[in-house]
Amino acid sequence: CWALVGEKWRLILFGSYPLAEQWRPALAAALLAAGLVGMALLGTGRNRARIARAALGWGALLALWFWLMGGGAGLSRVVSADWGGLPMTLGLAALGLIAGSILALPLALASLSRRLTLRVAAGMFIALFRSVPVIVLLLAASVLLPLLLAPEWSGSKLARALAALIGVTAAQLAVVLRSALFSLPAGQVEAARSLGLSTPATLLLVQLPQALRIGFPAAVNVFVSTVKDTSLVLVVGLLDLTATTRLAVQEPQWRAAAPGVYLLLAGVYFLICFPLARHADALRQEDRPRGDP
């Protein structure tokens, strides 16, 4: 029903963001979408230099996203409770992926450590965030943390939901990276040590480059899962794209148009996730020996 889209498009795209400032979330969403398209077209690669450039690029995009959405430095302030719609969905996904990827490496290394305390702590963290449903984690972060922590330490609702998404993404990526490290032949580590390389140098120069190459296709699948999990923040009252779409069809005169609008919502998520899925398929094709079907 294009009449509903024409009537409610501002609510669907931007939620309750101030009307006069809606150019800011529009620009923020366009920047993140451009980064996603650029990654799909150009590829991030799996060597350290290209991954580092991609990480720096996404870090700059996220800094611009925060500045445009929250204000400051010449822009009026807008509290996170007024953020919503497509910029919220893209921002949650990008933040969850970047922060989860950073946290996954120490988690994977700690789970392989010879120290029992590190291994147990990392194993418990990974088991918790992999075993508990994401909705339960979001509700716990939204309801329990304000009860257990002082108000100045509990953070905003957005920060608590983001922490749950980061934990889930980090746990899944840590398992992928740990499995990739396990798959490397033990003789490579022994050869590196026989050449005089220290343990950190062996990890950085020998193990990690190969582990990233092996695990990157599976990691991209985790990225797709994280993008879809952002729709669950609806249960804690955050107005992501799914929540704003639901608000648009709550009025009785628009309920008959709900199937078409939800189909449009599915199309938006498809456009976000499909480039990532295709990127994972391309990486798998690169790893196949020539002549294999």
GROMACS .gro file of C-alpha atoms in nm:
model
  293
    1CYS     CA    1   0.000   0.000   0.000
    2TRP     CA    2   0.191   0.298  -0.129
    3ALA     CA    3  -0.058   0.536   0.036
    4LEU     CA    4   0.066   0.420   0.377
    5VAL     CA    5   0.429   0.456   0.270
    6GLY     CA    6   0.360   0.806   0.139
    7GLU     CA    7   0.183   0.902   0.461
    8LYS     CA    8   0.416   0.738   0.714
    9TRP     CA    9   0.756   0.727   0.544
   10ARG     CA   10   0.915   0.970   0.788
   11LEU     CA   11   0.799   0.762   1.084
   12ILE     CA   12   0.920   0.438   0.921
   13LEU     CA   13   1.261   0.572   0.824
   14PHE     CA   14   1.344   0.801   1.116
   15GLY     CA   15   1.111   0.718   1.405
   16SER     CA   16   1.058   1.008   1.646
   17TYR     CA   17   1.370   1.200   1.541
   18PRO     CA   18   1.297   1.578   1.532
   19LEU     CA   19   1.144   1.673   1.199
   20ALA     CA   20   1.371   1.971   1.133
   21GLU     CA   21   1.684   1.758   1.187
   22GLN     CA   22   1.589   1.451   0.987
   23TRP     CA   23   1.852   1.526   0.724
   24ARG     CA   24   2.106   1.407   0.981
   25PRO     CA   25   1.981   1.048   1.021
   26ALA     CA   26   1.926   1.036   0.644
   27LEU     CA   27   2.290   1.127   0.584
   28ALA     CA   28   2.406   0.887   0.859
   29ALA     CA   29   2.213   0.598   0.702
   30ALA     CA   30   2.345   0.686   0.356
   31LEU     CA   31   2.705   0.676   0.482
   32LEU     CA   32   2.664   0.332   0.639
   33ALA     CA   33   2.481   0.202   0.333
   34ALA     CA   34   2.763   0.330   0.112
   35GLY     CA   35   3.012   0.147   0.331
   36LEU     CA   36   2.813  -0.175   0.297
   37VAL     CA   37   2.789  -0.142  -0.081
   38GLY     CA   38   3.158  -0.060  -0.106
   39MET     CA   39   3.249  -0.369   0.094
   40ALA     CA   40   3.032  -0.585  -0.128
   41LEU     CA   41   3.171  -0.442  -0.452
   42LEU     CA   42   3.537  -0.402  -0.361
   43GLY     CA   43   3.570  -0.672  -0.097
   44THR     CA   44   3.757  -0.645   0.231
   45GLY     CA   45   4.009  -0.913   0.149
   46ARG     CA   46   4.167  -1.134   0.412
   47ASN     CA   47   4.519  -0.999   0.439
   48ARG     CA   48   4.612  -0.777   0.729
   49ALA     CA   49   4.658  -0.457   0.528
   50ARG     CA   50   4.315  -0.466   0.362
   51ILE     CA   51   4.143  -0.568   0.685
   52ALA     CA   52   4.315  -0.280   0.866
   53ARG     CA   53   4.203  -0.032   0.598
   54ALA     CA   54   3.847  -0.163   0.616
   55ALA     CA   55   3.848  -0.134   0.996
   56LEU     CA   56   3.975   0.226   0.980
   57GLY     CA   57   3.713   0.313   0.720
   58TRP     CA   58   3.431   0.168   0.927
   59GLY     CA   59   3.565   0.340   1.238
   60ALA     CA   60   3.546   0.676   1.061
   61LEU     CA   61   3.193   0.601   0.936
   62LEU     CA   62   3.076   0.509   1.285
   63ALA     CA   63   3.227   0.825   1.432
   64LEU     CA   64   3.036   1.029   1.172
   65TRP     CA   65   2.721   0.828   1.249
   66PHE     CA   66   2.745   0.910   1.621
   67TRP     CA   67   2.810   1.276   1.550
   68LEU     CA   68   2.518   1.309   1.309
   69MET     CA   69   2.273   1.116   1.526
   70GLY     CA   70   2.367   1.258   1.866
   71GLY     CA   71   2.482   1.607   1.773
   72GLY     CA   72   2.751   1.823   1.928
   73ALA     CA   73   3.034   2.013   1.757
   74GLY     CA   74   2.796   2.251   1.581
   75LEU     CA   75   2.485   2.029   1.572
   76SER     CA   76   2.199   2.040   1.821
   77ARG     CA   77   2.182   1.757   2.072
   78VAL     CA   78   1.933   1.473   2.018
   79VAL     CA   79   1.898   1.211   2.292
   80SER     CA   80   1.926   0.844   2.196
   81ALA     CA   81   1.562   0.785   2.299
   82ASP     CA   82   1.459   0.980   1.987
   83TRP     CA   83   1.673   0.778   1.748
   84GLY     CA   84   1.499   0.520   1.533
   85GLY     CA   85   1.421   0.370   1.196
   86LEU     CA   86   1.673   0.271   0.933
   87PRO     CA   87   1.968   0.467   1.082
   88MET     CA   88   1.916   0.285   1.412
   89THR     CA   89   1.915  -0.056   1.243
   90LEU     CA   90   2.228   0.014   1.038
   91GLY     CA   91   2.407   0.174   1.332
   92LEU     CA   92   2.332  -0.114   1.571
   93ALA     CA   93   2.447  -0.367   1.312
   94ALA     CA   94   2.771  -0.181   1.233
   95LEU     CA   95   2.855  -0.115   1.599
   96GLY     CA   96   2.778  -0.473   1.697
   97LEU     CA   97   2.995  -0.610   1.418
   98ILE     CA   98   3.296  -0.382   1.472
   99ALA     CA   99   3.301  -0.408   1.852
  100GLY     CA  100   3.222  -0.781   1.844
  101SER     CA  101   3.508  -0.844   1.600
  102ILE     CA  102   3.751  -0.657   1.826
  103LEU     CA  103   3.638  -0.851   2.134
  104ALA     CA  104   3.639  -1.189   1.955
  105LEU     CA  105   4.019  -1.210   1.921
  106PRO     CA  106   4.108  -1.189   2.293
  107LEU     CA  107   3.818  -1.424   2.369
  108ALA     CA  108   3.945  -1.684   2.122
  109LEU     CA  109   4.302  -1.653   2.250
  110ALA     CA  110   4.190  -1.673   2.614
  111SER     CA  111   3.988  -1.989   2.542
  112LEU     CA  112   4.309  -2.148   2.405
  113SER     CA  113   4.530  -2.021   2.688
  114ARG     CA  114   4.723  -2.256   2.914
  115ARG     CA  115   4.606  -2.056   3.215
  116LEU     CA  116   4.303  -2.222   3.366
  117THR     CA  117   4.143  -1.899   3.488
  118LEU     CA  118   4.155  -1.735   3.144
  119ARG     CA  119   4.032  -2.050   2.971
  120VAL     CA  120   3.741  -2.098   3.211
  121ALA     CA  121   3.637  -1.730   3.204
  122ALA     CA  122   3.642  -1.715   2.825
  123GLY     CA  123   3.459  -2.049   2.799
  124MET     CA  124   3.185  -1.931   3.035
  125PHE     CA  125   3.142  -1.606   2.845
  126ILE     CA  126   3.119  -1.784   2.510
  127ALA     CA  127   2.885  -2.052   2.645
  128LEU     CA  128   2.654  -1.792   2.802
  129PHE     CA  129   2.615  -1.573   2.496
  130ARG     CA  130   2.588  -1.866   2.255
  131SER     CA  131   2.338  -2.068   2.461
  132VAL     CA  132   2.094  -1.800   2.580
  133PRO     CA  133   1.846  -1.661   2.320
  134VAL     CA  134   1.918  -1.309   2.207
  135ILE     CA  135   1.575  -1.189   2.322
  136VAL     CA  136   1.647  -1.310   2.677
  137LEU     CA  137   1.983  -1.132   2.675
  138LEU     CA  138   1.822  -0.809   2.554
  139LEU     CA  139   1.551  -0.828   2.821
  140ALA     CA  140   1.811  -0.902   3.089
  141ALA     CA  141   2.022  -0.607   2.977
  142SER     CA  142   1.719  -0.379   2.973
  143VAL     CA  143   1.550  -0.493   3.297
  144LEU     CA  144   1.811  -0.651   3.525
  145LEU     CA  145   2.108  -0.421   3.478
  146PRO     CA  146   1.925  -0.107   3.602
  147LEU     CA  147   1.828  -0.305   3.914
  148LEU     CA  148   2.177  -0.438   3.979
  149LEU     CA  149   2.380  -0.126   3.896
  150ALA     CA  150   2.365   0.233   4.011
  151PRO     CA  151   2.185   0.470   3.770
  152GLU     CA  152   2.510   0.636   3.663
  153TRP     CA  153   2.659   0.295   3.574
  154SER     CA  154   2.362   0.128   3.403
  155GLY     CA  155   2.382   0.341   3.089
  156SER     CA  156   2.108   0.418   2.840
  157LYS     CA  157   1.869   0.163   2.696
  158LEU     CA  158   2.054   0.184   2.365
  159ALA     CA  159   2.390   0.114   2.531
  160ARG     CA  160   2.254  -0.188   2.720
  161ALA     CA  161   2.095  -0.339   2.409
  162LEU     CA  162   2.413  -0.276   2.213
  163ALA     CA  163   2.617  -0.454   2.483
  164ALA     CA  164   2.398  -0.764   2.445
  165LEU     CA  165   2.438  -0.764   2.066
  166ILE     CA  166   2.814  -0.716   2.095
  167GLY     CA  167   2.839  -1.007   2.339
  168VAL     CA  168   2.649  -1.243   2.108
  169THR     CA  169   2.852  -1.142   1.802
  170ALA     CA  170   3.184  -1.166   1.990
  171ALA     CA  171   3.103  -1.514   2.122
  172GLN     CA  172   3.009  -1.646   1.778
  173LEU     CA  173   3.314  -1.491   1.611
  174ALA     CA  174   3.541  -1.623   1.887
  175VAL     CA  175   3.423  -1.977   1.814
  176VAL     CA  176   3.490  -1.926   1.442
  177LEU     CA  177   3.839  -1.790   1.508
  178ARG     CA  178   3.919  -2.059   1.764
  179SER     CA  179   3.818  -2.332   1.519
  180ALA     CA  180   4.033  -2.173   1.248
  181LEU     CA  181   4.333  -2.163   1.482
  182PHE     CA  182   4.276  -2.528   1.575
  183SER     CA  183   4.278  -2.628   1.207
  184LEU     CA  184   4.634  -2.504   1.151
  185PRO     CA  185   4.906  -2.773   1.150
  186ALA     CA  186   5.104  -2.784   1.474
  187GLY     CA  187   5.426  -2.808   1.275
  188GLN     CA  188   5.396  -2.444   1.167
  189VAL     CA  189   5.418  -2.321   1.525
  190GLU     CA  190   5.714  -2.550   1.593
  191ALA     CA  191   5.890  -2.427   1.279
  192ALA     CA  192   5.832  -2.064   1.375
  193ARG     CA  193   5.976  -2.120   1.721
  194SER     CA  194   6.276  -2.303   1.577
  195LEU     CA  195   6.347  -1.987   1.375
  196GLY     CA  196   6.354  -1.783   1.695
  197LEU     CA  197   6.009  -1.619   1.673
  198SER     CA  198   5.845  -1.541   2.006
  199THR     CA  199   5.493  -1.656   2.086
  200PRO     CA  200   5.332  -1.316   2.004
  201ALA     CA  201   5.529  -1.293   1.679
  202THR     CA  202   5.426  -1.646   1.583
  203LEU     CA  203   5.064  -1.558   1.648
  204LEU     CA  204   5.074  -1.233   1.448
  205LEU     CA  205   5.290  -1.346   1.156
  206VAL     CA  206   5.206  -1.715   1.114
  207GLN     CA  207   4.881  -1.817   1.283
  208LEU     CA  208   4.645  -1.520   1.259
  209PRO     CA  209   4.682  -1.449   0.885
  210GLN     CA  210   4.597  -1.810   0.802
  211ALA     CA  211   4.319  -1.830   1.062
  212LEU     CA  212   4.156  -1.515   0.924
  213ARG     CA  213   4.168  -1.657   0.572
  214ILE     CA  214   4.011  -1.984   0.685
  215GLY     CA  215   3.748  -1.835   0.912
  216PHE     CA  216   3.644  -1.525   0.719
  217PRO     CA  217   3.362  -1.686   0.514
  218ALA     CA  218   3.202  -1.826   0.832
  219ALA     CA  219   3.253  -1.488   1.002
  220VAL     CA  220   3.057  -1.314   0.726
  221ASN     CA  221   2.766  -1.549   0.802
  222VAL     CA  222   2.784  -1.428   1.163
  223PHE     CA  223   2.766  -1.072   1.028
  224VAL     CA  224   2.442  -1.155   0.846
  225SER     CA  225   2.298  -1.308   1.163
  226THR     CA  226   2.387  -0.995   1.362
  227VAL     CA  227   2.210  -0.768   1.111
  228LYS     CA  228   1.894  -0.976   1.147
  229ASP     CA  229   1.922  -0.983   1.526
  230THR     CA  230   1.895  -0.604   1.538
  231SER     CA  231   1.522  -0.641   1.471
  232LEU     CA  232   1.487  -0.798   1.819
  233VAL     CA  233   1.561  -0.469   1.999
  234LEU     CA  234   1.190  -0.400   1.948
  235VAL     CA  235   1.121  -0.603   2.264
  236VAL     CA  236   1.313  -0.353   2.481
  237GLY     CA  237   1.145  -0.047   2.335
  238LEU     CA  238   1.406   0.071   2.086
  239LEU     CA  239   1.257   0.205   1.765
  240ASP     CA  240   1.456   0.025   1.498
  241LEU     CA  241   1.319  -0.019   1.146
  242THR     CA  242   1.097  -0.311   1.250
  243ALA     CA  243   0.952  -0.115   1.543
  244THR     CA  244   0.879   0.197   1.337
  245THR     CA  245   0.712  -0.016   1.070
  246ARG     CA  246   0.494  -0.172   1.336
  247LEU     CA  247   0.401   0.170   1.469
  248ALA     CA  248   0.301   0.282   1.119
  249VAL     CA  249   0.034   0.012   1.087
  250GLN     CA  250  -0.110   0.030   1.439
  251GLU     CA  251  -0.379   0.280   1.349
  252PRO     CA  252  -0.705   0.099   1.255
  253GLN     CA  253  -0.734   0.260   0.910
  254TRP     CA  254  -0.391   0.126   0.810
  255ARG     CA  255  -0.404  -0.230   0.945
  256ALA     CA  256  -0.523  -0.371   0.614
  257ALA     CA  257  -0.199  -0.246   0.456
  258ALA     CA  258   0.022  -0.432   0.706
  259PRO     CA  259   0.111  -0.730   0.477
  260GLY     CA  260   0.244  -0.505   0.202
  261VAL     CA  261   0.443  -0.289   0.441
  262TYR     CA  262   0.598  -0.590   0.613
  263LEU     CA  263   0.686  -0.727   0.270
  264LEU     CA  264   0.862  -0.397   0.200
  265LEU     CA  265   1.044  -0.433   0.534
  266ALA     CA  266   1.158  -0.782   0.433
  267GLY     CA  267   1.290  -0.635   0.109
  268VAL     CA  268   1.498  -0.379   0.300
  269TYR     CA  269   1.657  -0.649   0.516
  270PHE     CA  270   1.722  -0.852   0.201
  271LEU     CA  271   1.905  -0.559   0.042
  272ILE     CA  272   2.120  -0.525   0.355
  273CYS     CA  273   2.200  -0.895   0.403
  274PHE     CA  274   2.228  -1.014   0.044
  275PRO     CA  275   2.559  -0.829  -0.033
  276LEU     CA  276   2.712  -0.980   0.280
  277ALA     CA  277   2.594  -1.330   0.187
  278ARG     CA  278   2.728  -1.292  -0.166
  279HIS     CA  279   3.060  -1.174  -0.025
  280ALA     CA  280   3.081  -1.491   0.187
  281ASP     CA  281   3.007  -1.706  -0.120
  282ALA     CA  282   3.280  -1.529  -0.318
  283LEU     CA  283   3.531  -1.595  -0.042
  284ARG     CA  284   3.442  -1.963  -0.038
  285GLN     CA  285   3.488  -1.982  -0.414
  286GLU     CA  286   3.837  -1.832  -0.376
  287ASP     CA  287   3.934  -2.108  -0.134
  288ARG     CA  288   3.830  -2.392  -0.364
  289PRO     CA  289   4.110  -2.554  -0.565
  290ARG     CA  290   4.086  -2.498  -0.938
  291GLY     CA  291   3.887  -2.765  -1.116
  292ASP     CA  292   3.655  -2.836  -0.821
  293PRO     CA  293   3.281  -2.798  -0.891
   0.00000   0.00000   0.00000
